Coordinates of C-alpha atoms in Angstrom, one line a residue:
F1 CA 0.0 0.1 0.0
A2 CA 2.6 2.5 1.0
R3 CA 4.8 1.5 -2.0
S4 CA 1.9 2.4 -4.3
F5 CA 1.7 6.0 -3.0
A6 CA 5.5 6.3 -2.9
K7 CA 5.8 5.0 -6.5
N8 CA 3.5 7.8 -7.6
H9 CA 5.3 10.3 -5.5
I10 CA 2.3 10.9 -3.4
C11 CA 3.1 11.8 0.3
D12 CA 0.0 12.3 2.3
Q13 CA 1.5 13.2 5.6
R14 CA -1.4 11.9 7.7
L15 CA -1.5 8.7 5.7
F16 CA 2.2 7.9 6.3
F17 CA 1.9 8.8 9.8
E18 CA -0.9 6.3 10.3
L19 CA 1.0 3.6 8.2
A20 CA 4.0 4.1 10.5
A21 CA 2.0 3.7 13.6
S22 CA 0.1 0.7 12.2
A23 CA 3.4 -0.9 10.9
E24 CA 4.9 -0.7 14.3
T25 CA 2.0 -2.7 15.9
Q26 CA 2.0 -5.2 13.0
I27 CA 5.8 -5.6 12.5
H28 CA 5.7 -9.2 13.9
N29 CA 3.6 -10.1 10.8
F30 CA 6.0 -8.5 8.2
T31 CA 7.7 -10.6 5.6
P32 CA 11.0 -9.7 4.3
R33 CA 9.2 -8.0 1.2
H34 CA 7.1 -6.0 3.6
V35 CA 10.2 -4.7 5.5
A36 CA 12.1 -3.9 2.2
N37 CA 9.0 -2.3 0.6
M38 CA 8.0 -0.2 3.7
A39 CA 11.5 1.2 4.2
W40 CA 11.7 2.0 0.4
A41 CA 8.3 3.7 0.4
F42 CA 9.2 5.9 3.3
V43 CA 12.5 6.8 1.8
K44 CA 10.9 7.8 -1.5
V45 CA 8.4 10.2 0.2
D46 CA 11.2 11.6 2.1
R47 CA 10.0 10.4 5.6
S48 CA 12.5 8.8 8.1
D49 CA 10.2 8.0 11.0
S50 CA 12.7 6.8 13.8
K51 CA 10.4 4.4 15.6
L52 CA 9.4 2.9 12.3
F53 CA 12.9 2.3 11.1
E54 CA 13.9 0.8 14.5
S55 CA 11.0 -1.7 14.2
L56 CA 11.8 -2.4 10.6
A57 CA 15.6 -3.1 11.6
K58 CA 14.4 -5.4 14.5
A59 CA 12.2 -7.3 11.9
A60 CA 15.0 -7.5 9.4
I61 CA 17.3 -9.0 11.9
A62 CA 14.8 -11.5 13.2
N63 CA 13.9 -12.7 9.7
I64 CA 17.2 -12.2 7.8
G65 CA 17.3 -15.8 6.8
N66 CA 14.2 -15.4 4.6
F67 CA 15.6 -12.3 2.7
N68 CA 16.2 -12.7 -1.0
S69 CA 19.2 -10.5 -2.6
Q70 CA 16.8 -7.8 -3.7
E71 CA 15.2 -7.5 -0.3
L72 CA 18.7 -7.4 1.4
V73 CA 20.0 -4.6 -1.0
N74 CA 16.7 -2.6 -0.9
T75 CA 16.8 -2.7 2.9
A76 CA 20.5 -1.7 3.2
W77 CA 19.7 1.1 0.5
A78 CA 16.7 2.5 2.5
F79 CA 18.5 2.6 5.8
T80 CA 21.5 4.3 4.1
K81 CA 19.2 7.0 2.4
V82 CA 17.7 7.9 5.8
G83 CA 21.2 8.0 7.3
R84 CA 20.8 5.1 9.6
S85 CA 23.8 2.7 9.9
D86 CA 22.5 0.5 12.8
K87 CA 25.6 -1.8 13.6
E88 CA 23.5 -4.8 14.4
L89 CA 21.4 -4.5 11.2
F90 CA 24.4 -3.9 8.9
D91 CA 26.4 -6.7 10.6
T92 CA 23.4 -9.0 9.9
L93 CA 22.8 -7.8 6.4
A94 CA 26.6 -8.3 5.6
K95 CA 26.5 -11.9 6.8
A96 CA 23.3 -12.6 4.9
A97 CA 24.6 -11.0 1.8
T98 CA 28.0 -12.7 2.0
A99 CA 26.3 -16.1 2.5
G100 CA 24.0 -15.5 -0.5
I101 CA 26.4 -13.7 -2.9
G102 CA 25.9 -16.2 -5.6
K103 CA 22.3 -15.1 -6.1
F104 CA 23.2 -11.4 -6.5
N105 CA 23.0 -9.8 -10.0
S106 CA 25.3 -7.1 -11.0
Q107 CA 23.0 -4.3 -9.8
D108 CA 22.7 -6.0 -6.4
L109 CA 26.5 -6.5 -6.1
A110 CA 27.1 -2.8 -6.9
N111 CA 24.3 -1.5 -4.6
I112 CA 25.1 -3.5 -1.6
V113 CA 28.6 -2.2 -1.3
W114 CA 27.4 1.3 -2.3
A115 CA 25.0 1.3 0.7
F116 CA 27.7 0.0 3.1
A117 CA 30.3 2.5 1.8
K118 CA 27.8 5.4 2.1
V119 CA 27.2 4.8 5.7
G120 CA 31.0 4.4 6.3
R121 CA 30.9 0.6 6.8
S122 CA 33.5 -1.7 5.2
D123 CA 32.7 -5.3 6.2
E124 CA 35.8 -7.3 5.0
E125 CA 33.9 -10.5 4.1
L126 CA 31.2 -8.8 2.2
F127 CA 33.5 -6.6 0.1
D128 CA 35.8 -9.6 -0.5
S129 CA 32.8 -11.8 -1.7
V130 CA 31.4 -8.9 -3.8
A131 CA 34.9 -8.4 -5.3
K132 CA 35.1 -12.1 -6.3
A133 CA 31.6 -12.2 -7.6
A134 CA 32.0 -9.0 -9.7
V135 CA 35.3 -10.0 -11.2
A136 CA 33.7 -13.3 -12.4
N137 CA 30.6 -11.3 -13.9
T138 CA 32.0 -7.8 -14.9
R139 CA 30.8 -8.4 -18.4
H140 CA 27.1 -8.2 -17.0
F141 CA 27.6 -4.9 -15.4
N142 CA 26.3 -1.7 -17.1
S143 CA 28.2 1.7 -16.8
Q144 CA 26.3 2.7 -13.7
N145 CA 27.0 -0.5 -11.9
L146 CA 30.7 -0.3 -12.8
A147 CA 30.8 3.3 -11.5
N148 CA 29.0 2.4 -8.3
I149 CA 31.1 -0.5 -7.4
V150 CA 34.5 1.2 -7.9
W151 CA 33.1 4.3 -6.1
A152 CA 32.1 2.1 -3.2
F153 CA 35.4 0.2 -3.0
A154 CA 37.4 3.4 -3.2
T155 CA 35.1 5.2 -0.6
A156 CA 35.5 2.2 1.8
G157 CA 39.3 2.1 1.3
R158 CA 39.2 -1.3 -0.3
N159 CA 41.9 -1.6 -2.9
D160 CA 41.1 -4.8 -4.6
K161 CA 43.5 -4.7 -7.6
E162 CA 41.8 -7.5 -9.5
L163 CA 38.4 -6.0 -9.2
F164 CA 39.6 -2.5 -10.3
H165 CA 41.5 -4.2 -13.3
S166 CA 38.5 -6.2 -14.3
V167 CA 36.3 -3.1 -14.1
A168 CA 38.8 -1.0 -16.1
Q169 CA 38.7 -3.7 -18.8
A170 CA 35.0 -3.6 -18.9
A171 CA 34.9 0.1 -19.0
V172 CA 37.2 0.4 -21.9
A173 CA 35.3 -2.1 -23.9
D174 CA 32.0 0.0 -23.2
I175 CA 33.4 3.4 -22.7
R176 CA 30.9 5.1 -25.0
S177 CA 28.0 4.1 -22.7
F178 CA 29.4 6.1 -19.8
N179 CA 28.1 9.6 -19.0
S180 CA 30.1 12.5 -17.4
Q181 CA 29.2 11.5 -13.9
E182 CA 30.3 7.9 -14.1

């Protein structure tokens, strides 16, 4: 429900206030998709209700084993966008992402490390597993994903020479698709 309003850039303040209050009481019933979608929706309408995000973090931690790659990435992205870098949540997200890295597509790989770097977190196992997966699949990355992954590694102070070399080769092969910001 919240996602539909957010997708259409409609932020009725009263509605989102009530959605947050209702979600807090129903959080125990939230699936991983509900957690990710609710967090995403609130970010998209520029609302960062602290109590809601605390509840969403607890729900994500409790159900992390049921999250798919997109739900992990979207949850990390949403918490990053509202400036929340809850240690327990991000540690839990990192472990789950590392364990399931084989199911991540190129956008997921780039976005998960982007979220971690943006909040100043550099989980060694996560970044190492993303680097290995990215090197093996660089040919599937578009210019935005290539730019995001190297930005994340550089920002996090992670100098993975094999990753940077692989990205450089992919970029040279597809340099015309890059824009001035990438």
